Amino acid sequence: MSVIKKCLFPAAGYGTRFLPVTKSMPKEMLPLVNKPLIEYGVDEAMDAGIHGMAIITGRGKRALEDHFDISYELEHQIAGTKKEGALADIRRIIRECTFSYTRQVEMKGLGHAILTGETLIGDDPFAVLLADDYCVTEGPGVLAQMVALYEKYQCSIVAIEEVPRDETNKYGVIDGVEEAPGLYRVSQMVEKPDPEVAPSNLAIIGRYILTPDIFDILRETPPGRNDEIQITDALMTQAKMGRVLAYKFKGRRFDCGSIEGFMEASNYNFAHVYRKD
Ligand code: G1P
């Protein structure tokens, strides 16, 4: 059992880059081959020993709840046939995890989405997973790597990777002192800085472990980049107290928030992850 018991999945966004498919379908339900993005996220959380899934939804996201629930009609149809195997993974998820949902009624940024989740999380450290950052690893998943670090350092942790300098304006970017190989004590974090002013090319990707004082900080955090409440700005408040680490995770990330990244992930997944049996 992990010290981190819950994982928050912000999933209220409109997915406008994928229109028209996201008009009536949540972008988190877009499949890499035959499994929706959100399910890969749940797999990664489970791999980290986390079994409480807290999902921030919004209007038009019903399919997410239905996916993590039993479909009696379907169960009845395929009972005793060889198609039952196709539901083995999702059955295990439903059996071993609990799912809770709350709606973000206004789109005021990732920080606002996370604050909306306070009611599902309570007063414990928790993980945050953005399902459109799809990560593949050879060993333990990215969250499992981060939970192991949390056990040692007991402070907020963000996952990072190096990105080309001209792409810093797509990410939260950090600066800090490398305490151990690939592990930085964060001194600076900026949301989507232009390349000329970015403190480094170390970009935050969609995996966080957060200590619960982040909720009080978020309440006091004014809107930042794009006039939205940014988790990056709230984390900077913790960083000033030396309480944020940035970790260069082991593995590969695909940006499934863009069409190009999503197609790349689909092809990779079909070749290397999808089980054809
Ligand atoms: C969010 C965060 C950003 C982070 C990114 C990772 O941005 O605000 O700091 O680098 O996720 O995917 P978004 O991609 O939602 O604009």
Coordinates of C-alpha atoms and ligand atoms in Angstrom, one line a residue:
M1 CA 0.0 0.0 0.0
S2 CA 1.3 3.4 -1.0
V3 CA 1.6 6.4 1.2
I4 CA -0.2 8.2 -1.6
K5 CA -3.7 7.0 -1.7
K6 CA -5.4 9.2 -4.2
C7 CA -4.8 10.3 -7.7
L8 CA -6.5 13.4 -9.1
F9 CA -7.3 13.4 -12.8
P10 CA -8.3 16.9 -14.1
A11 CA -10.6 16.0 -17.0
A12 CA -12.9 18.9 -17.5
G13 CA -11.3 20.5 -20.6
Y14 CA -13.0 20.8 -23.9
G15 CA -10.3 19.2 -26.1
T16 CA -10.9 21.7 -28.8
R17 CA -7.8 20.6 -30.7
F18 CA -9.5 17.4 -31.5
L19 CA -12.8 18.8 -32.7
P20 CA -15.1 17.6 -34.1
V21 CA -14.6 14.2 -32.3
T22 CA -14.6 15.9 -28.9
K23 CA -17.9 17.6 -29.5
S24 CA -19.8 14.9 -27.7
M25 CA -16.9 12.7 -26.5
P26 CA -14.5 13.5 -23.7
K27 CA -10.9 13.8 -25.0
E28 CA -9.8 11.5 -22.2
M29 CA -11.8 8.8 -23.9
L30 CA -9.8 9.0 -27.1
P31 CA -8.2 5.6 -27.5
L32 CA -4.6 4.6 -28.1
V33 CA -5.6 1.6 -30.2
N34 CA -8.4 0.2 -28.1
K35 CA -8.0 1.7 -24.6
P36 CA -8.9 5.2 -23.6
L37 CA -6.2 7.6 -22.5
I38 CA -7.7 7.9 -19.0
E39 CA -7.4 4.1 -18.5
Y40 CA -3.7 4.3 -19.2
G41 CA -3.6 7.0 -16.5
V42 CA -5.5 4.7 -14.0
D43 CA -3.1 1.9 -14.9
E44 CA -0.1 4.1 -14.0
A45 CA -1.7 5.2 -10.7
M46 CA -2.4 1.5 -9.8
D47 CA 1.2 0.6 -10.7
A48 CA 2.2 3.2 -8.0
G49 CA 0.0 1.5 -5.4
I50 CA -2.8 4.1 -5.6
H51 CA -6.4 2.9 -5.7
G52 CA -8.5 6.0 -5.1
M53 CA -9.2 7.7 -8.4
A54 CA -10.6 11.3 -8.1
I55 CA -11.8 12.7 -11.4
I56 CA -12.6 16.3 -12.1
T57 CA -15.2 16.3 -14.8
G58 CA -17.5 18.8 -16.5
R59 CA -20.4 18.9 -18.8
G60 CA -20.5 16.2 -21.4
K61 CA -18.2 13.8 -19.6
R62 CA -20.6 11.1 -18.7
A63 CA -18.7 8.5 -20.8
L64 CA -15.9 8.7 -18.2
E65 CA -18.1 7.5 -15.4
D66 CA -19.7 4.8 -17.6
H67 CA -16.3 3.5 -18.6
F68 CA -15.4 2.8 -15.0
D69 CA -18.6 1.1 -14.1
I70 CA -20.1 -2.3 -14.9
S71 CA -22.1 -2.6 -18.1
Y72 CA -24.6 -5.3 -17.1
E73 CA -26.0 -5.6 -20.7
L74 CA -22.5 -6.1 -22.1
E75 CA -21.5 -8.6 -19.4
H76 CA -24.7 -10.6 -20.1
Q77 CA -24.0 -10.6 -23.8
I78 CA -20.4 -11.8 -23.7
A79 CA -20.7 -14.1 -20.6
G80 CA -19.1 -17.5 -21.4
T81 CA -17.8 -16.4 -24.8
K82 CA -14.1 -15.9 -25.7
K83 CA -14.7 -12.1 -25.8
E84 CA -14.7 -12.0 -22.0
G85 CA -11.0 -11.7 -22.0
A86 CA -11.2 -8.2 -23.6
L87 CA -12.9 -6.9 -20.4
A88 CA -10.4 -8.5 -17.9
D89 CA -8.3 -5.4 -17.4
I90 CA -11.2 -3.0 -16.9
R91 CA -13.0 -5.5 -14.6
R92 CA -9.9 -5.6 -12.4
I93 CA -9.7 -1.8 -12.3
I94 CA -13.4 -1.6 -11.2
R95 CA -12.9 -4.3 -8.6
E96 CA -9.7 -2.8 -7.1
C97 CA -10.3 0.9 -7.3
T98 CA -12.8 3.5 -6.1
F99 CA -13.8 6.3 -8.3
S100 CA -15.1 9.7 -7.2
Y101 CA -16.1 12.6 -9.3
T102 CA -16.8 16.2 -9.0
R103 CA -17.5 18.8 -11.6
Q104 CA -15.5 21.9 -12.4
V105 CA -18.3 24.3 -13.4
E106 CA -16.0 27.1 -14.7
M107 CA -12.8 26.6 -16.7
K108 CA -10.3 28.7 -14.7
G109 CA -7.1 26.8 -15.2
L110 CA -5.3 23.7 -13.9
G111 CA -4.8 25.2 -10.5
H112 CA -8.6 25.9 -10.3
A113 CA -9.3 22.3 -11.4
I114 CA -7.0 20.9 -8.7
L115 CA -8.6 23.1 -6.0
T116 CA -12.0 21.8 -7.2
G117 CA -10.7 18.4 -6.2
E118 CA -10.1 19.3 -2.6
T119 CA -13.4 17.8 -1.6
L120 CA -12.4 14.4 -3.0
I121 CA -8.8 14.5 -1.6
G122 CA -9.0 15.9 1.9
D123 CA -5.9 16.5 4.0
D124 CA -3.5 14.0 2.6
P125 CA -0.7 14.2 0.0
F126 CA -1.9 13.1 -3.4
A127 CA -0.9 12.6 -7.0
V128 CA -2.1 14.5 -10.1
L129 CA -2.1 12.9 -13.5
L130 CA -2.9 14.7 -16.8
A131 CA -4.0 11.9 -19.0
D132 CA -3.0 13.6 -22.2
D133 CA 0.7 13.2 -21.2
Y134 CA 1.0 9.5 -22.0
C135 CA 4.2 7.9 -20.6
V136 CA 5.8 4.6 -21.3
T137 CA 8.5 3.2 -19.1
E138 CA 10.6 0.0 -19.0
G139 CA 10.5 -0.4 -15.3
P140 CA 8.1 1.2 -12.8
G141 CA 5.7 3.8 -14.1
V142 CA 6.4 7.5 -13.7
L143 CA 4.1 7.9 -10.7
A144 CA 5.6 4.9 -9.0
Q145 CA 9.0 6.5 -9.4
M146 CA 7.7 9.7 -7.9
V147 CA 5.9 8.0 -5.0
A148 CA 9.3 6.3 -4.1
L149 CA 10.9 9.8 -4.0
Y150 CA 8.0 11.2 -1.9
E151 CA 8.6 8.5 0.7
K152 CA 12.1 9.8 1.1
Y153 CA 11.6 13.6 0.8
Q154 CA 8.0 14.2 1.9
C155 CA 7.5 17.3 -0.2
S156 CA 5.8 18.2 -3.5
I157 CA 7.4 16.7 -6.6
V158 CA 6.9 17.5 -10.3
A159 CA 8.1 15.4 -13.2
I160 CA 10.2 17.1 -15.8
E161 CA 11.9 16.5 -19.1
E162 CA 14.2 18.5 -21.3
V163 CA 12.4 20.2 -24.2
P164 CA 13.8 22.2 -27.2
R165 CA 14.3 25.8 -26.1
D166 CA 11.8 27.1 -28.6
E167 CA 9.0 25.1 -26.9
T168 CA 9.3 26.5 -23.4
N169 CA 6.1 28.5 -24.0
K170 CA 4.1 25.3 -24.0
Y171 CA 5.0 24.2 -20.5
G172 CA 5.7 25.1 -16.9
V173 CA 9.5 25.6 -16.7
I174 CA 11.7 25.1 -13.6
D175 CA 15.1 26.1 -12.4
G176 CA 16.9 24.7 -9.4
V177 CA 19.9 23.0 -7.9
E178 CA 20.6 19.4 -8.8
E179 CA 20.7 17.6 -5.5
A180 CA 21.1 14.1 -6.8
P181 CA 21.4 12.9 -10.5
G182 CA 18.2 14.1 -12.2
L183 CA 16.6 15.5 -9.0
Y184 CA 16.4 19.3 -8.6
R185 CA 15.5 21.4 -5.6
V186 CA 13.3 23.9 -7.3
S187 CA 14.2 27.6 -6.9
Q188 CA 12.1 29.0 -9.8
M189 CA 9.0 28.0 -11.8
V190 CA 7.3 29.9 -14.5
E191 CA 4.2 29.0 -16.5
K192 CA 4.8 29.0 -20.3
P193 CA 7.7 31.4 -20.5
D194 CA 8.9 32.7 -23.9
P195 CA 12.2 31.1 -24.8
E196 CA 14.2 34.3 -24.2
V197 CA 13.1 34.5 -20.6
A198 CA 12.7 30.8 -19.7
P199 CA 14.9 29.9 -16.7
S200 CA 15.9 26.6 -18.3
N201 CA 14.6 24.1 -20.8
L202 CA 13.4 21.7 -18.0
A203 CA 9.7 21.4 -18.6
I204 CA 7.0 20.1 -16.2
I205 CA 5.0 17.2 -17.6
G206 CA 1.6 16.1 -16.3
R207 CA 2.7 14.2 -13.2
Y208 CA 2.7 15.8 -9.8
I209 CA 2.8 14.7 -6.1
L210 CA 1.4 17.5 -4.0
T211 CA 1.2 18.1 -0.3
P212 CA -2.3 19.2 0.9
D213 CA -1.2 22.7 2.0
I214 CA -1.4 23.4 -1.8
F215 CA -5.1 23.9 -1.4
D216 CA -4.8 26.9 0.9
I217 CA -2.1 28.3 -1.4
L218 CA -4.3 27.8 -4.5
R219 CA -7.1 29.7 -2.8
E220 CA -4.7 32.7 -2.4
T221 CA -3.1 32.4 -5.9
P222 CA -4.2 35.1 -8.3
P223 CA -4.8 34.3 -12.0
G224 CA -1.6 34.2 -13.9
R225 CA -0.8 33.1 -17.5
N226 CA -3.9 33.2 -19.7
D227 CA -5.7 34.8 -16.8
E228 CA -6.0 31.3 -15.3
I229 CA -5.1 30.0 -11.8
Q230 CA -1.9 28.1 -12.4
I231 CA -0.7 25.2 -10.4
T232 CA 2.9 26.3 -11.4
D233 CA 2.4 29.6 -9.6
A234 CA 1.0 27.9 -6.4
L235 CA 4.0 25.5 -6.4
M236 CA 6.3 28.5 -6.6
T237 CA 5.0 29.5 -3.2
Q238 CA 6.1 26.1 -1.9
A239 CA 9.4 26.3 -3.8
K240 CA 10.3 29.6 -2.0
M241 CA 10.3 27.5 1.2
G242 CA 12.5 24.8 -0.5
R243 CA 9.6 22.4 -0.6
V244 CA 9.4 21.4 -4.3
L245 CA 11.5 18.8 -6.1
A246 CA 11.6 18.3 -9.9
Y247 CA 12.4 14.9 -11.1
K248 CA 13.7 13.9 -14.5
F249 CA 11.6 10.7 -14.9
K250 CA 12.8 7.5 -16.6
G251 CA 10.7 6.8 -19.6
R252 CA 9.2 8.5 -22.7
R253 CA 6.3 10.9 -22.9
F254 CA 3.9 11.5 -25.7
D255 CA 2.0 14.7 -25.9
C256 CA -1.5 13.3 -26.6
G257 CA -2.9 16.8 -26.3
S258 CA -1.7 17.5 -29.8
I259 CA -2.8 15.6 -32.9
E260 CA 0.8 14.9 -33.9
G261 CA 1.7 13.5 -30.4
F262 CA -1.5 11.5 -30.3
M263 CA -0.8 9.9 -33.6
E264 CA 2.8 9.1 -32.6
A265 CA 1.6 7.6 -29.4
S266 CA -1.0 5.5 -31.3
N267 CA 1.6 4.1 -33.6
Y268 CA 4.0 3.4 -30.8
N269 CA 1.4 1.8 -28.8
F270 CA 0.2 -0.4 -31.6
A271 CA 3.7 -1.6 -32.3
H272 CA 5.0 -2.0 -28.7
V273 CA 2.2 -2.0 -26.1
Y274 CA -1.0 -3.4 -27.5
R275 CA -1.4 -7.1 -27.0
K276 CA -2.6 -8.7 -30.2
D277 CA -3.6 -12.0 -28.6
Ligands
G1P1 C1 -0.3 22.1 -18.0 C2 0.5 22.9 -16.9 C3 2.0 23.1 -17.4 C4 2.6 21.7 -17.8 C5 1.7 21.0 -18.7 C6 2.1 19.5 -18.9 O1 -0.4 22.9 -19.1 O2 -0.1 24.2 -16.7 O3 2.7 23.7 -16.4 O4 3.9 21.9 -18.3 O5 0.3 20.9 -18.3 O6 1.4 18.9 -19.9 P1 -1.5 22.6 -20.3 O7 -0.8 21.6 -21.2 O8 -2.7 22.1 -19.6 O9 -1.7 23.9 -21.0

